[in-house]
XYZ file of N, CA and C in Angstrom:
816
model
N -65.739 -29.502 -130.014
C -66.829 -30.019 -129.239
C -66.502 -29.544 -127.538
N -67.041 -29.303 -127.280
C -66.756 -29.023 -125.994
C -66.727 -30.305 -124.907
N -65.786 -30.098 -123.849
C -64.746 -31.194 -123.153
C -65.797 -31.441 -122.395
N -65.711 -32.678 -121.724
C -66.837 -33.742 -121.063
C -66.149 -33.662 -119.577
N -66.875 -33.746 -118.419
C -66.318 -33.408 -117.403
C -65.098 -34.505 -116.907
N -65.430 -35.965 -117.724
C -64.180 -37.145 -117.263
C -63.209 -36.580 -118.328
N -62.815 -35.410 -118.729
C -61.802 -35.002 -119.852
C -61.190 -33.630 -119.463
N -61.761 -33.677 -118.260
C -61.518 -32.228 -118.238
C -60.823 -32.065 -116.500
N -61.140 -32.909 -115.855
C -60.936 -33.140 -114.467
C -59.248 -33.548 -114.219
N -58.751 -34.191 -115.493
C -57.676 -34.653 -115.273
C -56.365 -33.661 -115.511
N -56.836 -32.454 -116.237
C -56.280 -31.394 -116.302
C -56.146 -30.479 -115.492
N -57.339 -30.649 -114.276
C -57.392 -29.361 -113.338
C -56.693 -29.849 -112.349
N -56.398 -31.391 -112.791
C -55.301 -31.876 -111.357
C -53.969 -31.608 -111.407
N -53.818 -31.719 -112.408
C -52.468 -31.599 -112.668
C -52.334 -29.747 -112.840
N -53.021 -29.092 -112.961
C -52.698 -27.442 -112.580
C -52.726 -27.090 -110.924
N -53.721 -28.270 -110.275
C -53.401 -27.937 -108.746
C -52.283 -28.471 -108.209
N -51.724 -29.666 -109.071
C -50.503 -30.447 -108.600
C -49.586 -29.173 -109.115
N -49.287 -28.597 -109.766
C -48.144 -27.882 -110.567
C -48.437 -26.705 -109.239
N -49.475 -26.030 -108.925
C -49.729 -24.997 -108.204
C -49.342 -25.065 -106.517
N -49.418 -26.622 -106.543
C -49.206 -27.168 -104.897
C -47.720 -27.369 -104.622
N -47.121 -27.888 -106.133
C -45.796 -27.551 -105.809
C -44.746 -26.392 -105.784
N -45.412 -25.358 -106.127
C -44.625 -24.492 -106.374
C -44.022 -23.937 -105.314
N -44.601 -23.780 -104.104
C -43.463 -23.290 -102.870
C -42.684 -24.234 -102.545
N -42.408 -25.457 -103.386
C -41.188 -26.649 -103.115
C -40.398 -26.385 -103.698
N -40.467 -26.025 -104.780
C -39.769 -25.541 -106.458
C -37.847 -25.123 -105.452
N -36.860 -25.573 -105.924
C -35.552 -24.727 -105.139
C -35.461 -24.810 -103.784
N -36.025 -25.699 -103.074
C -36.077 -25.676 -101.787
C -34.581 -26.155 -101.442
N -33.481 -26.343 -101.971
C -32.449 -27.012 -101.735
C -31.503 -25.788 -101.798
N -32.006 -24.567 -102.311
C -31.130 -23.220 -102.286
C -30.963 -22.931 -100.936
N -29.829 -22.358 -100.424
C -29.473 -22.380 -98.902
C -28.857 -20.744 -98.977
N -28.774 -20.391 -97.716
C -27.680 -18.974 -97.689
C -28.432 -17.803 -98.576
N -29.948 -17.608 -98.806
C -30.481 -16.619 -99.583
C -29.891 -15.824 -98.853
N -29.978 -14.361 -99.966
C -30.137 -12.837 -99.223
C -30.837 -11.856 -100.047
N -31.303 -11.413 -99.814
C -32.635 -9.944 -100.466
C -31.670 -9.446 -101.218
N -32.161 -8.595 -102.351
C -31.728 -8.048 -103.227
C -31.225 -6.771 -102.733
N -31.443 -6.271 -101.591
C -30.562 -5.056 -101.132
C -29.457 -5.889 -99.998
N -29.370 -6.714 -99.742
C -28.378 -7.273 -98.905
C -27.032 -6.983 -99.261
N -26.097 -6.257 -98.002
C -25.061 -5.372 -98.032
C -23.967 -6.522 -97.545
N -23.196 -7.427 -98.609
C -22.364 -8.061 -98.441
C -20.796 -7.318 -97.797
N -20.326 -7.848 -97.189
C -18.904 -7.485 -96.549
C -17.725 -6.870 -97.524
N -17.090 -5.866 -97.751
C -16.188 -5.587 -98.829
C -15.378 -6.703 -98.683
N -14.293 -6.874 -100.161
C -13.562 -7.533 -100.270
C -12.584 -7.315 -99.864
N -11.177 -8.227 -99.160
C -10.229 -8.104 -98.263
C -9.122 -8.771 -98.929
N -8.231 -8.356 -99.934
C -7.488 -9.153 -100.787
C -5.846 -9.565 -99.551
N -6.264 -8.721 -98.614
C -4.921 -9.011 -97.212
C -5.504 -9.683 -96.391
N -5.629 -11.195 -96.921
C -5.795 -11.944 -95.555
C -5.349 -12.404 -94.581
N -5.613 -12.583 -93.078
C -4.950 -12.679 -92.075
C -4.540 -14.335 -92.123
N -3.480 -15.210 -92.559
C -3.430 -15.982 -92.642
C -2.986 -17.236 -91.455
N -2.566 -16.042 -90.705
C -2.229 -16.891 -89.246
C -3.729 -17.283 -88.546
N -4.168 -18.496 -88.784
C -5.248 -18.798 -88.106
C -5.213 -19.023 -86.592
N -6.448 -18.582 -86.188
C -6.248 -18.459 -84.385
C -7.124 -19.451 -84.018
N -6.320 -20.476 -82.876
C -6.805 -21.578 -82.353
C -8.281 -21.162 -81.523
N -9.255 -21.849 -82.117
C -10.625 -22.267 -81.075
C -11.231 -23.482 -80.413
N -12.087 -23.370 -79.807
C -12.680 -24.285 -78.956
C -13.058 -25.306 -80.404
N -12.945 -26.704 -79.676
C -12.779 -27.919 -80.182
C -11.914 -28.410 -81.298
N -10.752 -27.429 -81.908
C -9.609 -27.761 -82.345
C -8.814 -28.886 -82.044
N -8.483 -29.541 -82.615
C -7.571 -30.869 -82.473
C -5.984 -30.264 -82.622
N -5.206 -30.388 -81.801
C -3.638 -29.614 -81.804
C -3.066 -30.721 -81.386
N -2.184 -30.491 -82.189
C -0.574 -32.217 -82.355
C 0.037 -31.443 -81.664
N 0.794 -31.436 -80.819
C 1.874 -31.203 -79.629
C 2.752 -31.964 -79.609
N 3.947 -30.746 -80.314
C 5.704 -31.632 -79.625
C 6.367 -30.558 -78.682
N 7.040 -31.498 -78.104
C 7.985 -30.610 -77.315
C 9.541 -31.037 -77.148
N 10.649 -30.507 -77.702
C 11.575 -30.691 -77.063
C 12.814 -29.710 -76.325
N 13.812 -30.018 -75.800
C 14.868 -29.207 -74.773
C 16.044 -28.876 -75.749
N 16.862 -28.227 -74.786
C 17.717 -27.527 -75.986
C 17.236 -26.672 -77.497
N 16.139 -26.186 -77.389
C 16.179 -25.844 -78.746
C 15.988 -26.625 -79.906
N 15.339 -27.945 -79.485
C 15.335 -29.261 -80.592
C 16.465 -29.452 -81.245
N 17.613 -29.632 -80.571
C 18.664 -30.200 -80.633
C 18.544 -32.125 -80.909
N 17.644 -32.580 -80.449
C 17.796 -34.129 -81.062
C 17.007 -34.017 -81.986
N 16.106 -33.420 -82.719
C 15.120 -32.931 -84.000
C 16.625 -32.779 -84.904
N 17.048 -31.619 -84.355
C 18.577 -31.334 -84.981
C 19.064 -32.101 -85.532
N 19.464 -33.502 -84.900
C 20.582 -34.508 -85.289
C 19.755 -35.047 -86.044
N 18.912 -35.548 -85.852
C 17.935 -36.548 -86.529
C 18.034 -35.788 -88.302
N 17.774 -34.304 -88.298
C 17.320 -34.176 -89.890
C 19.060 -33.425 -90.256
N 20.152 -34.081 -89.210
C 21.184 -33.097 -90.250
C 21.539 -34.891 -90.456
N 21.704 -35.641 -89.748
C 21.959 -37.138 -90.371
C 21.577 -37.447 -91.930
N 20.388 -36.994 -91.895
C 20.076 -37.352 -92.967
C 20.721 -36.592 -94.384
N 21.367 -35.671 -93.874
C 22.205 -35.090 -94.701
C 23.432 -35.270 -95.242
N 24.113 -35.957 -94.176
C 25.106 -36.571 -94.206
C 25.401 -37.937 -94.048
N 24.382 -38.713 -94.209
C 24.793 -40.076 -94.522
C 24.137 -40.538 -96.070
N 24.079 -39.862 -97.289
C 23.638 -40.466 -98.097
C 22.404 -40.267 -98.291
N 22.213 -40.957 -99.506
C 20.889 -41.614 -100.065
C 20.381 -42.688 -98.722
N 20.989 -43.392 -98.583
C 20.439 -44.832 -97.606
C 20.441 -44.211 -96.591
N 21.722 -43.691 -95.697
C 21.388 -42.721 -94.670
C 20.665 -42.184 -94.342
N 20.009 -40.852 -95.687
C 18.611 -40.523 -95.488
C 17.493 -41.189 -95.403
N 17.772 -42.246 -95.802
C 16.012 -42.805 -96.167
C 16.244 -43.592 -94.561
N 16.981 -44.485 -93.545
C 17.394 -44.808 -92.528
C 16.946 -43.729 -91.476
N 17.158 -42.769 -91.815
C 17.041 -41.671 -90.781
C 15.588 -41.239 -91.168
N 15.607 -40.538 -92.097
C 14.009 -40.599 -91.915
C 12.860 -41.271 -91.239
N 13.104 -42.614 -91.540
C 12.066 -43.743 -90.833
C 12.250 -43.580 -89.584
N 13.467 -43.019 -89.183
C 13.795 -42.933 -87.441
C 13.315 -41.904 -87.191
N 13.026 -40.858 -88.325
C 12.295 -39.229 -87.179
C 11.519 -39.782 -87.374
N 10.702 -40.378 -88.636
C 8.681 -40.510 -88.290
C 8.628 -41.219 -87.298
N 9.478 -42.367 -86.760
C 9.147 -43.054 -85.582
C 9.100 -42.169 -84.541
N 10.470 -41.583 -84.700
C 10.277 -40.106 -83.286
C 8.842 -39.117 -83.126
N 8.622 -39.194 -84.250
C 7.546 -37.570 -84.389
C 6.317 -38.684 -83.743
N 5.724 -39.905 -84.482
C 4.828 -40.567 -83.609
C 4.678 -40.693 -82.545
N 6.349 -41.040 -81.764
C 5.985 -41.054 -80.132
C 6.084 -40.239 -79.415
N 6.513 -38.608 -79.828
C 6.422 -37.632 -79.136
C 5.506 -36.835 -79.728
N 4.367 -36.838 -80.224
C 3.204 -36.182 -80.770
C 2.343 -36.777 -80.035
N 1.125 -35.715 -79.814
C 0.372 -35.807 -78.959
C -1.259 -35.129 -79.759
N -2.576 -35.368 -79.256
C -2.862 -34.566 -79.851
C -4.037 -34.408 -78.735
N -4.176 -33.059 -78.792
C -5.102 -32.559 -77.628
C -6.462 -31.855 -78.026
N -7.508 -31.815 -77.734
C -8.527 -30.996 -77.767
C -8.906 -30.170 -77.158
N -8.995 -28.456 -78.014
C -9.123 -27.304 -77.011
C -10.940 -27.662 -76.741
N -10.732 -26.959 -75.643
C -12.138 -27.252 -74.782
C -12.957 -25.967 -75.006
N -14.318 -26.393 -74.659
C -15.007 -25.137 -74.980
C -14.452 -23.824 -74.271
N -14.373 -23.936 -73.331
C -13.989 -22.621 -72.708
C -12.060 -22.418 -73.142
N -11.639 -22.836 -74.143
C -10.476 -22.297 -75.217
C -9.391 -23.021 -74.138
N -9.411 -23.983 -72.967
C -8.065 -24.060 -72.553
C -7.520 -25.797 -73.262
N -6.694 -25.841 -72.562
C -5.692 -27.218 -73.516
C -5.215 -28.035 -72.204
N -5.891 -29.196 -72.004
C -4.951 -30.088 -70.679
C -3.501 -30.788 -71.650
N -2.480 -29.633 -70.896
C -1.247 -30.393 -71.081
C -0.666 -31.220 -70.122
N 0.965 -31.790 -70.020
C 1.213 -32.372 -69.351
C 2.371 -31.634 -68.809
N 2.175 -31.842 -67.330
C 2.849 -30.772 -66.343
C 2.475 -29.419 -66.161
N 1.560 -29.110 -67.181
C 1.204 -27.792 -67.145
C -0.432 -27.936 -66.359
N -1.240 -28.679 -66.976
C -2.318 -28.601 -66.805
C -3.158 -27.980 -67.470
N -4.422 -27.323 -67.653
C -5.331 -26.549 -68.683
C -4.343 -25.056 -68.921
N -4.273 -24.948 -70.258
C -3.814 -23.459 -70.621
C -4.346 -22.761 -71.526
N -4.476 -21.698 -71.474
C -5.307 -20.766 -72.479
C -4.901 -20.723 -73.614
N -5.358 -21.082 -74.519
C -4.228 -21.475 -75.971
C -5.490 -20.627 -77.189
N -7.124 -20.112 -76.879
C -8.074 -19.940 -77.723
C -7.501 -18.863 -78.220
N -7.810 -18.352 -79.222
C -7.562 -17.275 -79.764
C -5.762 -16.046 -80.010
N -5.056 -17.335 -79.971
C -3.674 -17.417 -80.338
C -3.417 -18.298 -81.848
N -2.599 -17.430 -82.360
C -1.716 -17.721 -83.385
C -0.894 -19.145 -83.402
N -0.813 -19.987 -83.905
C 0.559 -20.835 -84.127
C 1.699 -20.203 -83.063
N 2.191 -19.329 -83.700
C 3.454 -18.894 -83.508
C 3.436 -18.190 -81.707
N 2.235 -17.828 -81.690
C 1.728 -17.331 -80.552
C 1.835 -17.844 -79.037
N 0.919 -19.254 -79.500
C 0.842 -20.584 -79.114
C 2.152 -20.638 -78.635
N 2.840 -21.217 -79.100
C 4.641 -21.820 -79.316
C 5.045 -21.229 -78.479
N 5.327 -19.793 -78.550
C 5.742 -18.803 -77.604
C 5.891 -18.831 -76.195
N 4.042 -18.768 -75.929
C 3.584 -19.146 -74.705
C 3.921 -20.505 -73.890
N 3.798 -21.739 -74.586
C 4.307 -22.587 -74.148
C 5.519 -22.963 -73.937
N 6.544 -22.291 -74.596
C 7.745 -22.353 -74.303
C 8.580 -21.740 -73.196
N 7.587 -20.995 -72.974
C 8.088 -19.853 -71.764
C 7.467 -20.333 -70.550
N 6.238 -21.275 -70.697
C 5.696 -22.120 -69.362
C 6.907 -23.523 -68.946
N 7.103 -23.968 -70.152
C 8.014 -25.353 -69.864
C 9.011 -24.994 -69.405
N 9.792 -23.698 -69.636
C 11.202 -23.184 -69.554
C 11.198 -23.478 -68.228
N 10.350 -23.623 -66.981
C 10.451 -23.869 -65.597
C 11.225 -25.282 -65.181
N 10.794 -26.257 -66.658
C 11.249 -27.385 -66.633
C 12.208 -28.461 -67.108
N 12.454 -27.135 -68.381
C 13.138 -27.556 -69.186
C 14.325 -26.762 -69.880
N 15.263 -27.118 -70.250
C 16.365 -26.181 -70.875
C 15.681 -25.610 -72.199
N 15.570 -24.555 -72.880
C 15.726 -23.921 -73.677
C 14.459 -24.984 -74.873
N 13.456 -24.890 -74.387
C 12.279 -25.502 -74.846
C 11.634 -25.336 -75.968
N 11.404 -26.005 -76.752
C 11.356 -25.785 -78.370
C 9.756 -26.542 -78.737
N 8.434 -25.745 -78.615
C 7.375 -26.267 -78.772
C 6.950 -26.427 -80.267
N 6.310 -27.639 -80.535
C 5.649 -27.369 -82.041
C 4.308 -27.705 -81.921
N 3.183 -26.666 -82.745
C 1.944 -27.017 -82.418
C 1.234 -27.091 -83.675
N 0.473 -27.695 -84.204
C -0.135 -27.588 -85.428
C -1.543 -28.060 -85.284
N -2.434 -27.351 -85.897
C -3.494 -27.860 -85.775
C -4.425 -29.184 -86.748
N -4.300 -30.254 -86.460
C -4.904 -31.040 -87.120
C -6.191 -30.732 -88.179
N -7.321 -30.582 -87.246
C -8.483 -30.321 -88.086
C -8.940 -29.550 -88.972
N -8.210 -29.054 -89.288
C -8.660 -27.415 -89.912
C -9.554 -27.692 -91.233
N -10.329 -27.479 -92.127
C -11.116 -27.644 -92.794
C -11.666 -26.623 -93.383
N -12.542 -26.935 -95.061
C -13.047 -25.987 -95.295
C -14.565 -26.258 -95.953
N -15.843 -26.152 -96.035
C -16.916 -26.754 -96.320
C -17.757 -25.709 -97.931
N -17.276 -27.201 -98.981
C -17.338 -26.606 -100.148
C -19.088 -26.809 -100.248
N -19.906 -25.994 -101.503
C -21.015 -26.224 -101.544
C -20.718 -25.826 -103.093
N -20.461 -26.846 -104.062
C -20.172 -26.458 -105.259
C -21.747 -25.992 -106.302
N -22.709 -26.340 -105.687
C -23.780 -25.405 -106.691
C -24.799 -26.435 -107.446
N -24.496 -28.057 -106.457
C -25.323 -29.173 -106.935
C -25.847 -29.613 -105.851
N -27.054 -30.147 -105.504
C -27.521 -30.912 -104.195
C -26.304 -32.007 -104.145
N -25.997 -32.982 -103.270
C -25.714 -34.042 -102.652
C -24.275 -34.248 -103.091
N -23.349 -33.197 -103.441
C -21.658 -33.139 -103.616
C -21.152 -32.114 -102.991
N -21.704 -31.898 -101.831
C -20.709 -30.787 -100.792
C -19.634 -31.974 -100.789
N -18.659 -30.754 -100.227
C -17.692 -31.580 -99.429
C -17.007 -30.823 -98.587
N -15.988 -31.728 -97.627
C -15.650 -31.287 -96.587
C -13.850 -31.047 -97.020
N -12.919 -30.126 -97.321
C -11.411 -30.028 -97.868
C -10.921 -29.686 -96.530
N -9.751 -30.908 -96.197
C -8.644 -30.516 -95.265
C -7.685 -29.472 -96.172
N -7.629 -28.650 -94.691
C -6.367 -27.641 -95.065
C -4.906 -27.776 -94.624
N -4.116 -28.385 -95.768
C -2.536 -28.772 -95.287
C -1.828 -27.846 -95.499
N -2.537 -26.590 -96.112
C -1.268 -25.629 -96.176
C -1.909 -24.340 -96.257
N -1.058 -23.556 -95.350
C -2.182 -22.223 -95.035
C -2.142 -21.325 -95.806
N -1.612 -21.593 -97.142
C -1.743 -20.228 -98.218
C -2.805 -21.126 -99.083
N -3.906 -21.907 -98.703
C -4.587 -22.057 -99.761
C -5.295 -21.350 -100.599
N -5.494 -21.266 -101.489
C -6.712 -20.477 -102.033
C -8.006 -20.570 -102.510
N -9.074 -20.020 -102.848
C -10.487 -20.173 -102.997
C -10.184 -21.137 -103.982
N -9.793 -20.716 -105.057
C -9.444 -21.589 -106.253
C -9.028 -22.833 -106.469
N -7.966 -22.946 -105.478
C -7.407 -24.297 -104.544
C -8.436 -25.334 -104.431
N -9.503 -24.835 -103.747
C -10.763 -25.822 -102.912
C -11.229 -25.976 -103.663
N -11.921 -25.275 -104.839
C -12.594 -25.457 -105.849
C -12.373 -26.630 -106.641
N -10.840 -26.205 -106.902
C -10.769 -27.524 -107.992
C -10.861 -28.681 -107.114
N -10.166 -28.953 -105.792
C -10.073 -29.963 -104.886
C -11.677 -30.302 -104.630
N -12.482 -30.122 -104.870
C -14.068 -30.048 -104.394
C -14.727 -30.799 -105.845
N -13.730 -30.533 -107.205
C -14.536 -30.723 -108.653
C -14.859 -29.686 -109.079
N -14.620 -28.602 -108.786
C -15.225 -27.290 -109.604
C -16.721 -26.884 -109.633
N -16.783 -25.734 -109.871
C -18.241 -25.125 -109.680
C -19.133 -26.364 -110.982
N -20.207 -26.875 -110.301
C -21.239 -28.179 -110.838
C -22.095 -27.467 -112.397
N -22.160 -28.010 -112.961
C -23.188 -27.654 -113.919
C -24.208 -26.752 -113.461
N -24.818 -27.121 -112.622
C -26.166 -25.779 -112.421
C -25.701 -24.780 -111.388
N -24.313 -24.835 -111.001
C -23.805 -23.595 -110.208
C -23.532 -22.600 -110.863
N -23.646 -21.633 -110.001
C -23.837 -20.036 -111.050
C -22.133 -18.978 -110.342
N -21.471 -19.028 -111.113
C -20.055 -18.942 -110.964
C -19.931 -17.185 -110.754
N -21.315 -16.680 -111.119
C -21.692 -14.549 -110.724
C -21.589 -15.164 -109.082
N -22.198 -15.753 -108.671
C -22.527 -15.751 -107.253
C -22.256 -16.465 -106.158
N -20.824 -16.662 -105.812
C -20.076 -17.514 -105.016
C -19.760 -16.883 -103.732
N -20.495 -17.195 -102.649
C -20.492 -16.399 -101.142
C -19.109 -17.457 -100.616
N -18.958 -16.853 -100.057
C -17.880 -16.896 -98.626
C -18.010 -16.032 -97.489
N -18.563 -17.301 -96.600
C -19.193 -17.187 -94.900
C -17.751 -17.504 -94.277
N -17.143 -16.816 -93.389
C -16.317 -16.761 -92.308
C -16.249 -16.117 -91.270
N -16.222 -17.076 -90.332
C -16.066 -16.597 -88.500
C -14.984 -15.813 -88.272
N -15.605 -14.587 -88.067
C -14.602 -13.249 -87.994
C -14.699 -13.166 -86.168
N -13.550 -12.256 -85.866
C -13.895 -11.985 -84.049
C -14.996 -11.626 -83.860
N -15.630 -10.769 -84.410
C -16.883 -9.900 -84.202
C -18.024 -10.301 -85.317
N -18.056 -11.820 -85.159
C -18.962 -12.289 -85.481
C -18.830 -13.047 -87.285
N -19.902 -13.282 -87.863
C -19.876 -13.660 -88.949
C -19.731 -12.893 -90.630
N -18.746 -12.763 -91.047
C -18.747 -12.184 -92.699
C -18.617 -12.543 -93.811
N -19.692 -11.855 -94.430
C -19.937 -13.130 -95.766
C -20.197 -11.777 -96.729
N -18.994 -12.359 -97.832
C -18.139 -11.944 -99.234
C -19.307 -12.620 -100.539
N -19.639 -11.559 -101.745
C -19.984 -12.405 -102.396
C -18.995 -12.216 -103.494
N -18.878 -13.074 -104.761
C -17.561 -12.785 -105.850
C -17.827 -13.328 -107.314
N -17.784 -12.580 -107.853
C -18.257 -13.085 -109.590
C -16.563 -13.885 -110.103
N -16.925 -15.052 -110.266
C -15.907 -16.114 -110.768
C -16.383 -15.798 -112.600
N -17.193 -15.731 -112.815
C -17.580 -16.078 -114.128
C -16.916 -15.376 -115.636
N -15.881 -14.049 -115.084
C -14.938 -13.692 -115.780
C -13.661 -13.276 -115.508
N -12.743 -13.016 -116.371
C -11.094 -12.638 -115.815
C -11.064 -12.153 -114.622
N -11.992 -11.465 -114.414
C -11.984 -10.372 -113.691
C -11.977 -10.943 -112.236
N -12.290 -12.057 -111.892
C -12.689 -12.774 -110.631
C -11.481 -13.299 -110.267
N -10.365 -13.603 -110.932
C -8.847 -13.772 -110.812
C -8.376 -13.083 -109.469
N -8.758 -12.025 -109.010
C -8.692 -11.665 -107.920
C -9.163 -11.728 -106.769
N -10.392 -12.372 -107.303
C -11.067 -13.258 -105.867
C -10.597 -14.765 -105.829
N -10.324 -15.010 -106.871
C -10.091 -16.616 -106.623
C -8.653 -17.162 -106.110
N -8.037 -15.852 -106.130
C -6.789 -16.221 -105.569
C -6.733 -15.653 -103.582
N -7.942 -15.366 -103.527
C -8.392 -15.187 -102.128
C -7.970 -16.472 -101.052
N -7.377 -16.210 -100.210
C -6.904 -17.292 -99.067
C -7.661 -18.143 -98.052
N -8.112 -18.708 -98.228
C -9.078 -19.423 -97.147
C -8.644 -19.419 -96.468
N -9.023 -19.731 -94.964
C -9.243 -20.267 -93.742
C -10.110 -21.142 -93.088
N -9.422 -21.774 -92.085
C -10.138 -22.973 -91.656
C -11.369 -22.514 -90.638
N -12.548 -23.148 -91.089
C -13.724 -23.200 -91.073
C -14.634 -21.951 -91.994
N -13.985 -21.757 -92.436
C -14.726 -21.341 -93.835
C -15.900 -21.767 -94.097
N -17.150 -21.421 -94.925
C -17.989 -22.087 -95.822
C -17.784 -21.318 -97.100
N -18.018 -22.008 -97.878
C -18.008 -21.634 -99.573
C -19.105 -22.301 -100.252
N -19.800 -21.344 -100.698
C -21.339 -21.718 -101.140
C -21.359 -21.139 -102.459
N -21.662 -22.128 -103.850
C -21.934 -21.773 -104.825
C -23.365 -21.557 -104.995
N -24.435 -20.908 -105.859
C -25.454 -20.572 -105.693
C -25.777 -21.227 -106.470
N -27.016 -22.239 -106.635
C -27.473 -22.857 -107.664
C -27.825 -21.745 -108.909
N -28.178 -22.257 -109.784
C -29.093 -21.282 -110.725
C -30.268 -22.431 -110.854
N -31.672 -21.932 -110.816
C -32.884 -21.717 -110.804
C -33.009 -23.012 -111.912
N -34.176 -23.886 -111.524
C -34.649 -24.930 -112.477
C -35.964 -25.119 -112.224
N -36.738 -24.028 -112.731
C -38.097 -23.899 -112.539
C -39.214 -25.102 -113.279
N -38.421 -25.056 -114.587
C -39.320 -26.102 -115.486
C -38.632 -27.484 -115.089
N -37.576 -28.111 -114.896
C -36.979 -29.367 -114.340
C -37.703 -29.251 -113.673
N -37.630 -28.724 -112.151
C -38.573 -29.240 -110.704
C -40.264 -29.420 -111.357
N -40.842 -28.509 -111.676
C -41.905 -28.952 -112.010
C -42.038 -30.049 -112.448
N -41.381 -30.380 -113.880
C -41.557 -31.419 -114.152
C -41.418 -32.599 -113.557
N -40.454 -32.629 -112.751
C -40.218 -33.624 -112.463
C -41.737 -33.929 -110.854
N -41.706 -33.212 -110.492
C -43.120 -33.323 -109.656
C -44.471 -33.559 -110.311
N -44.468 -33.164 -111.782
C -45.852 -33.261 -112.343
C -46.156 -34.708 -113.072
N -44.571 -35.338 -113.425
C -44.598 -36.707 -114.161
C -45.239 -37.799 -113.684
N -44.758 -37.949 -112.403
C -45.592 -39.040 -111.775
C -46.882 -39.163 -111.882
N -47.494 -37.716 -111.216
C -49.262 -37.461 -111.481
C -49.919 -37.868 -112.632
N -48.981 -37.035 -113.951
C -49.423 -37.484 -115.222
C -49.472 -38.826 -115.150
N -48.483 -39.817 -115.379
C -48.453 -41.121 -115.484
C -49.686 -41.693 -114.673
N -50.083 -41.225 -113.407
C -51.124 -41.943 -112.483
C -52.702 -41.464 -113.171
N -52.563 -40.456 -113.855
C -53.628 -39.819 -114.655
C -53.655 -40.803 -115.767
N -52.441 -41.364 -116.368
C -52.667 -41.038 -118.016
C -53.283 -43.047 -117.701
N -52.840 -43.402 -116.493
C -53.062 -45.064 -115.959
C -54.722 -45.262 -116.009
N -55.159 -43.865 -115.165
C -56.603 -43.801 -114.709
C -57.370 -43.448 -116.113
N -56.909 -42.468 -116.975
C -57.752 -42.407 -118.054
C -57.410 -43.557 -119.267
N -57.060 -44.679 -119.000
C -56.742 -45.694 -119.704
C -57.818 -47.031 -119.201
N -57.694 -46.696 -117.752
C -59.041 -47.836 -116.988
C -59.962 -47.459 -117.460
N -60.446 -45.687 -117.587
C -61.773 -45.554 -117.608
C -62.494 -45.704 -119.089
N -61.721 -45.367 -120.090
C -61.717 -45.763 -121.859
C -62.267 -47.152 -121.484
N -61.042 -48.011 -121.311
C -61.733 -49.330 -120.797
C -62.622 -49.402 -120.861
N -63.261 -49.137 -119.424
C -64.143 -49.623 -118.682
C -65.778 -49.088 -119.486
N -65.377 -48.391 -120.270
C -66.636 -47.863 -121.365
C -66.788 -48.001 -122.664
N -65.684 -48.591 -122.574
C -65.686 -49.724 -124.062
C -66.229 -51.231 -123.981
N -65.733 -51.587 -122.477
C -66.321 -53.024 -122.561
C -67.628 -52.489 -121.852
N -68.042 -51.569 -121.518
C -70.214 -51.341 -121.121
C -70.709 -50.858 -122.387
N -70.233 -50.457 -123.367
C -70.949 -50.084 -124.334
C -70.950 -51.235 -125.412
N -69.309 -51.836 -125.496
C -70.279 -53.340 -126.216
C -71.052 -54.404 -125.312
N -71.403 -54.274 -123.999
C -72.781 -55.071 -123.295
C -74.009 -54.473 -123.629
């Protein structure tokens, strides 16, 4: 039996909705690359000596006589036994809190330090920066010992599903790719372990590497040392059917309600 117009138009409306939502499907996928994109080669030897950059927060401590005071505090924890160690450890923590100051690296790469004023530290690793500061402070202190730590080192993780991205602080300079993925909860159900991107800020610009962690051979990539500022992006698997259904379901529900109302009106009108 041929379909009447009032029976056809709901299906036409559904088709139009599907076609209209086609351009919005998988819009949450980021960092797309063309098929012929040339990824940067994998380099298993990573430079773990993080270089200070603008907007970094730096914890700074300075001791004279090559840290004699610091050494006496730590030595007391050994000589005093367990109870002495606890007491000395509390004193050491208090001393660290009193002597530790946090400074921000300015956009021009300098840090405003006591007695020195602005000092250019951007581009140096921690050892180089400590050596530079010890040399500058040697004019006012005997055998100065400088201790630096970048306190806002972090990695951004996108594990393959919307709404679960996280920022992982780096407390260990030798943290691996596998460790930060584990800290973020692992690759999510929709994430594609064959397509893991590592986006890193380099001296000559951004570098983009792609890893396949779906097989045992991926261990050589999983043990890659991450660096502060890295972006780890697990590309999600496309879910065409689910997203189309999610877009169409409200429309189907509305059309079903309208159809029921039309049918009810027709029945009432026929009875009259």
